[in-house]
mmCIF file of C-alpha atoms in Angstrom:
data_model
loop_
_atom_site.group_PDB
_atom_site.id
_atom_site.type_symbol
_atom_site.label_atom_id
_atom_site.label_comp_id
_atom_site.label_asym_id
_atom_site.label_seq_id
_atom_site.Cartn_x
_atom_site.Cartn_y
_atom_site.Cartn_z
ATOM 1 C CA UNK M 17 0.000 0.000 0.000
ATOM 2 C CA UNK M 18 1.133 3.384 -0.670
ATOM 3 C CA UNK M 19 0.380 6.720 0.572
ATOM 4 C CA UNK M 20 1.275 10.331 -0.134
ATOM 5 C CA UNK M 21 4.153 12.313 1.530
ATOM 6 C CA UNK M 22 5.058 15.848 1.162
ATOM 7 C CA UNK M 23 8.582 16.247 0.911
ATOM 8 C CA UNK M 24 10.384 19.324 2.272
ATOM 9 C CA UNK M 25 13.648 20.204 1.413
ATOM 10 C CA UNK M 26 16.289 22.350 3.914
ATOM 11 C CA UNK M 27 19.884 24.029 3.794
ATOM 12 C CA UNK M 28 20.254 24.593 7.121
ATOM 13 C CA UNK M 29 19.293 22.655 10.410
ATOM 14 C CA UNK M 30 17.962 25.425 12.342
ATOM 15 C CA UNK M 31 15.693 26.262 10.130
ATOM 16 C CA UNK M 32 14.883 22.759 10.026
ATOM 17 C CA UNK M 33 14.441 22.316 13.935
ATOM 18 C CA UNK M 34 12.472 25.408 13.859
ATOM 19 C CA UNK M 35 10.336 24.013 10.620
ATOM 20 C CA UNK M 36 9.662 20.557 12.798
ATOM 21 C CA UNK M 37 8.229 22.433 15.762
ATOM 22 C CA UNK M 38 5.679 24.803 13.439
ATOM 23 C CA UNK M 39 4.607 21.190 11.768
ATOM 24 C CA UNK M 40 4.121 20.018 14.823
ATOM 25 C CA UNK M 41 2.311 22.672 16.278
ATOM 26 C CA UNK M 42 0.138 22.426 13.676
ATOM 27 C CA UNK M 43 -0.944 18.785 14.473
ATOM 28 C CA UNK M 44 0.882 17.566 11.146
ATOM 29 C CA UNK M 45 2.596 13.753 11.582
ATOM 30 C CA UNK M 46 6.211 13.663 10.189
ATOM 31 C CA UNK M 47 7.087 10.612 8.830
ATOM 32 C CA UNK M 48 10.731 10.941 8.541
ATOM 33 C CA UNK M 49 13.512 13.401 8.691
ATOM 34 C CA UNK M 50 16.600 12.960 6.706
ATOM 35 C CA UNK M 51 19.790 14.419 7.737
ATOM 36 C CA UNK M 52 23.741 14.629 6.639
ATOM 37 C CA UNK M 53 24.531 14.571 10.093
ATOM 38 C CA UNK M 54 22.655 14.391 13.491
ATOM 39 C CA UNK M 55 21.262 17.183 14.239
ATOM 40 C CA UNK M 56 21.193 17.911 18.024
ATOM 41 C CA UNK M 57 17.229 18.234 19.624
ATOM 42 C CA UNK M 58 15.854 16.775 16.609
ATOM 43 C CA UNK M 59 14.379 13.395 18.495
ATOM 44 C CA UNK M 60 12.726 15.822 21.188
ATOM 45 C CA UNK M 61 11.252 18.399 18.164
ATOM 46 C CA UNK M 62 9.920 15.097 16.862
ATOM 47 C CA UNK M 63 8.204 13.800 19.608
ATOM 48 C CA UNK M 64 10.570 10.774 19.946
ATOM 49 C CA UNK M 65 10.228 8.275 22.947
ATOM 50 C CA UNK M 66 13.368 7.912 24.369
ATOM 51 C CA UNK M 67 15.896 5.298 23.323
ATOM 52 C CA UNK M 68 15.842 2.170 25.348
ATOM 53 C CA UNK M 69 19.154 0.635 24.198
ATOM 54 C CA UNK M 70 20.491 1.792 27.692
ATOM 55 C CA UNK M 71 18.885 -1.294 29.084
ATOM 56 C CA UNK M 72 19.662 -3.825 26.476
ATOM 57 C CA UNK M 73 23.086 -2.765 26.520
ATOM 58 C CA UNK M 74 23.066 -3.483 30.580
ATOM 59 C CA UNK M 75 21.045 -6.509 30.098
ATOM 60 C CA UNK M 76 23.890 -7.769 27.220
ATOM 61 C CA UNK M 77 26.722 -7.060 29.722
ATOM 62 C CA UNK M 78 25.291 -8.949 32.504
ATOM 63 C CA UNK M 79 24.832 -12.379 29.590
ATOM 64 C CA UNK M 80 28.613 -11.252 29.106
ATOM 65 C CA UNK M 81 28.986 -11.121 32.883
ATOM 66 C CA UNK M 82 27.598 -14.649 32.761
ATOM 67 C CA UNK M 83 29.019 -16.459 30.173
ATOM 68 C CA UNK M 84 32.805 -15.053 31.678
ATOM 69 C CA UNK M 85 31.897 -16.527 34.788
ATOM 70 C CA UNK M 86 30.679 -19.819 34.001
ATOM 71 C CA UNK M 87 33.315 -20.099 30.877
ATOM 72 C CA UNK M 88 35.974 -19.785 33.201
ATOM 73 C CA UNK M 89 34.458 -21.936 36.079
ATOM 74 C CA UNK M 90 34.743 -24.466 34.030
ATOM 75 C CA UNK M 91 37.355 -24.095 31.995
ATOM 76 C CA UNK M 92 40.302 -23.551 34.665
ATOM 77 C CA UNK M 93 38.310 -24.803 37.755
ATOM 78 C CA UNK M 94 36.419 -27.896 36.575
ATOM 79 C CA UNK M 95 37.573 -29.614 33.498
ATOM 80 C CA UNK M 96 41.175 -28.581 33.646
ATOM 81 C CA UNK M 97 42.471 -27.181 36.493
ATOM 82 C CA UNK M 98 46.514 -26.263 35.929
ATOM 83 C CA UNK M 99 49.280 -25.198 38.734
ATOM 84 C CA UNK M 100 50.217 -21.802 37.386
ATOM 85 C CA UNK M 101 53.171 -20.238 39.437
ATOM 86 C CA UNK M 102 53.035 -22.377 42.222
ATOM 87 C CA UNK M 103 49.384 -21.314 42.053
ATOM 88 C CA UNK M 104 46.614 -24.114 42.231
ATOM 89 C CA UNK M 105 42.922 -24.239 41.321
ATOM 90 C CA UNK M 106 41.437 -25.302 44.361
ATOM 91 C CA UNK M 107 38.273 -22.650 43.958
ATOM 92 C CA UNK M 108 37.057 -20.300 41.717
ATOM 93 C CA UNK M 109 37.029 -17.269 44.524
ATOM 94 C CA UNK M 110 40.389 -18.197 45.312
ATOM 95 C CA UNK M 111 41.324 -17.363 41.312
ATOM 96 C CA UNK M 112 38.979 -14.607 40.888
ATOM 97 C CA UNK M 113 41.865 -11.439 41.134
ATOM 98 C CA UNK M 114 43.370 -13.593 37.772
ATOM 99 C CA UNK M 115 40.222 -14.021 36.066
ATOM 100 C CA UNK M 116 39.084 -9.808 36.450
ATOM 101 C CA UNK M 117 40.454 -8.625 33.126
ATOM 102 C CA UNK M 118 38.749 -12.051 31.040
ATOM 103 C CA UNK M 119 35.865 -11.536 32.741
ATOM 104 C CA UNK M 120 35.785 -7.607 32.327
ATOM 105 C CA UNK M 121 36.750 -7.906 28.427
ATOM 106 C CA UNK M 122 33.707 -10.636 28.085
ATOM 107 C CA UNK M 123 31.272 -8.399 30.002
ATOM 108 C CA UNK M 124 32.092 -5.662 26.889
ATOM 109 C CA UNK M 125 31.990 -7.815 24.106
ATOM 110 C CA UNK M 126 28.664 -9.054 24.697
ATOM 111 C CA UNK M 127 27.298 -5.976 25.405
ATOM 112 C CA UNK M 128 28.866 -4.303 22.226
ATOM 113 C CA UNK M 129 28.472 -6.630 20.130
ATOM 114 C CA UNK M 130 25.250 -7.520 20.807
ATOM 115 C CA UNK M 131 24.093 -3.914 20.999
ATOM 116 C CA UNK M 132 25.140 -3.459 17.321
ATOM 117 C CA UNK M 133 23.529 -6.035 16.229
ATOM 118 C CA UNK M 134 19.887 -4.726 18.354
ATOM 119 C CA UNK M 135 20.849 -1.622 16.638
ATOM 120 C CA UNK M 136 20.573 -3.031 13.415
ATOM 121 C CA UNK M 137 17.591 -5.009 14.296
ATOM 122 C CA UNK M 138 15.609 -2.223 15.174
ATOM 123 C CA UNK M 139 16.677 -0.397 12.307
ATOM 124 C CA UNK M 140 15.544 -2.423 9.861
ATOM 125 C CA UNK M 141 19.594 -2.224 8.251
ATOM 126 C CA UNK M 142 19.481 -5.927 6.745
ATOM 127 C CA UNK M 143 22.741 -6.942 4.677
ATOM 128 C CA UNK M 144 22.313 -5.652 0.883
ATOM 129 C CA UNK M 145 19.850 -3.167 1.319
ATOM 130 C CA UNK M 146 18.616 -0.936 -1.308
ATOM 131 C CA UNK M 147 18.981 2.519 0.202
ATOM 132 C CA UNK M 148 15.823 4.558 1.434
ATOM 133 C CA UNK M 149 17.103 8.063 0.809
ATOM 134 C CA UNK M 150 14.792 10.201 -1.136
ATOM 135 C CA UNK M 151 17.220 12.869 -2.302
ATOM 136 C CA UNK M 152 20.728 12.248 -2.710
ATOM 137 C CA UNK M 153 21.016 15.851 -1.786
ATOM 138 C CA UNK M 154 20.708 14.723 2.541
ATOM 139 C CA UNK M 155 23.607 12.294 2.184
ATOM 140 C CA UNK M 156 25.476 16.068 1.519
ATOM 141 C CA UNK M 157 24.061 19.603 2.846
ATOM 142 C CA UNK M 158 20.443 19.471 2.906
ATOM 143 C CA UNK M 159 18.185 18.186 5.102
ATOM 144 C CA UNK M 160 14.615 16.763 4.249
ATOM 145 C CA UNK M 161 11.078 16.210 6.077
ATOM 146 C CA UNK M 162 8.503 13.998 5.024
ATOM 147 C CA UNK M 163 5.286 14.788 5.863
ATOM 148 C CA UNK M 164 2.323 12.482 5.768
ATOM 149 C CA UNK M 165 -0.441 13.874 3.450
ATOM 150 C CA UNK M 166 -4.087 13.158 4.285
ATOM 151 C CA UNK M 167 -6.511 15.809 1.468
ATOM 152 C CA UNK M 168 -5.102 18.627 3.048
ATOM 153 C CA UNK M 169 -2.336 19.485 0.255
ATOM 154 C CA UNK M 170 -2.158 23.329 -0.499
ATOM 155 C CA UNK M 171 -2.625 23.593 3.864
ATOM 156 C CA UNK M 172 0.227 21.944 4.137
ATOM 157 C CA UNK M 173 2.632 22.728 1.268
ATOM 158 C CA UNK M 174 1.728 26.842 2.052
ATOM 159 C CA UNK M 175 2.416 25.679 5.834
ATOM 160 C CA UNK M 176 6.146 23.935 4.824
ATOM 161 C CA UNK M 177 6.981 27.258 2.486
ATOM 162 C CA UNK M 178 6.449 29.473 5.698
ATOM 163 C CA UNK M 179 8.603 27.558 7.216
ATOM 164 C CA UNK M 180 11.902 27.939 5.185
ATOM 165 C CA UNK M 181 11.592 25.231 2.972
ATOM 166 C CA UNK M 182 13.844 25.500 0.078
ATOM 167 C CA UNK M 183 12.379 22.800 -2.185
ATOM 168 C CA UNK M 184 8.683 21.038 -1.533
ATOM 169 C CA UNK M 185 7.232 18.049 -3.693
ATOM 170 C CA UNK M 186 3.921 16.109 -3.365
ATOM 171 C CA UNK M 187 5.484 11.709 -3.976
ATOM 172 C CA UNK M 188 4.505 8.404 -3.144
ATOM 173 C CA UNK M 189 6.013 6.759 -0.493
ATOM 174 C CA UNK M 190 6.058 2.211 -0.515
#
C-alpha cells in the first residue's frame, strides 16, 4: 500500500528544527527526517520516545557477565584445572583477582556486540539493502522532512513554504 508524503527540502538545520516544531504545532505527523549529520534536539522536536538501548546494553553485559563466569568456572576450575606459578585451582574465589580482566573484556563484548547487532535489528539495516534516501542531496548539505499527506495538500505545502523550505514536492512513499 502506498500513501502520499510531502517532501520538504532544507539548507540549514535550524531552520529545520524550527520548521519541525511549526509542523508540529500544527498537528501535522512527520514521517521521517533525513539528515547529513545528526542534528542535536531533533528526536525531542519530533516527539521521539526515548531510546531504550540503555537497558539492552546493561542486560547484554550482565549475559557477558555470565558467560565469563561460568566459561571460566569451568574451563580452569572444573575440566582442567593447571598449577600456574606455584598457584593451584582449588576454587574459583580463590582465582577470581586472575580471572578480572577475562571476565571484564567478556562483560564488553557481549554488550557491544550484541548492541550493534539490536541496533541493526531495530533499524531495519538488513545486509544488501537498497537505500531509502529520497534525495541524494541529505547524504550532503540538505536536510529533508517527510510529511504524511491526508486531502489537506495546499494547507500543508503553504504551511512547509512558511517555514523555510527550500524545495517542496507532493510523492509516493512504498
Amino acid at each position: 500500500m502506498s500513501n502520499k508524503v510531502v517532501q520538504a527540502l532544507y539548507n540549514d538545520d535550524d531552520v529545520l528544527l524550527s520548521a519541525v516544531k511549526k509542523v508540529r504545532a500544527a498537528h501535522h505527523h512527520i514521517e521521517e527526517i533525513y539528515t547529513p549529520f545528526p542534528v542535536h534536539g531533533l528526536d525531542k522536536a519530533m516527539g521521539l520516545a526515548p531510546t531504550r538501548i540503555a537497558i539492552a546494553s546493561f542486560l547484554y553485559g550482565c549475559l557477558g557477565l555470565t558467560v565469563a563466569i561460568t566459561m571460566l568456572n569451568f574451563i580452569m576450575i572444573e575440566d582442567w584445572p593447571q598449577d600456574i606459578g606455584g598457584k593451584p585451582s582449588f576454587s574459583f574465589l580463590e582465582n577470581l583477582p586472575a580471572f578480572v580482566p577475562v571476565i571484564f573484556e567478556l562483560t564488553v563484548f557481549f554488550a557491544a556486540h550484541l548492541m550493534v547487532i539490536t541496533f541493526y535489528l531495530r533499524s531495519k539495516l538488513w545486509p544488501f539493502k537498497e537505500a531509502e534516501n529520497p534525495d541524494v542531496r541529505t547524504t550532503d548539505d540538505h536536510f529533508l522532512m517527510e510529511v504524511s499527506l491526508h486531502g489537506n495538500e495546499d494547507e500543508l505545502t503553504a504551511l512547509l513554504n512558511e517555514t523555510g523550505a527550500v524545495e517542496v514536492k507532493i510523492s509516493e512513499k512504498h
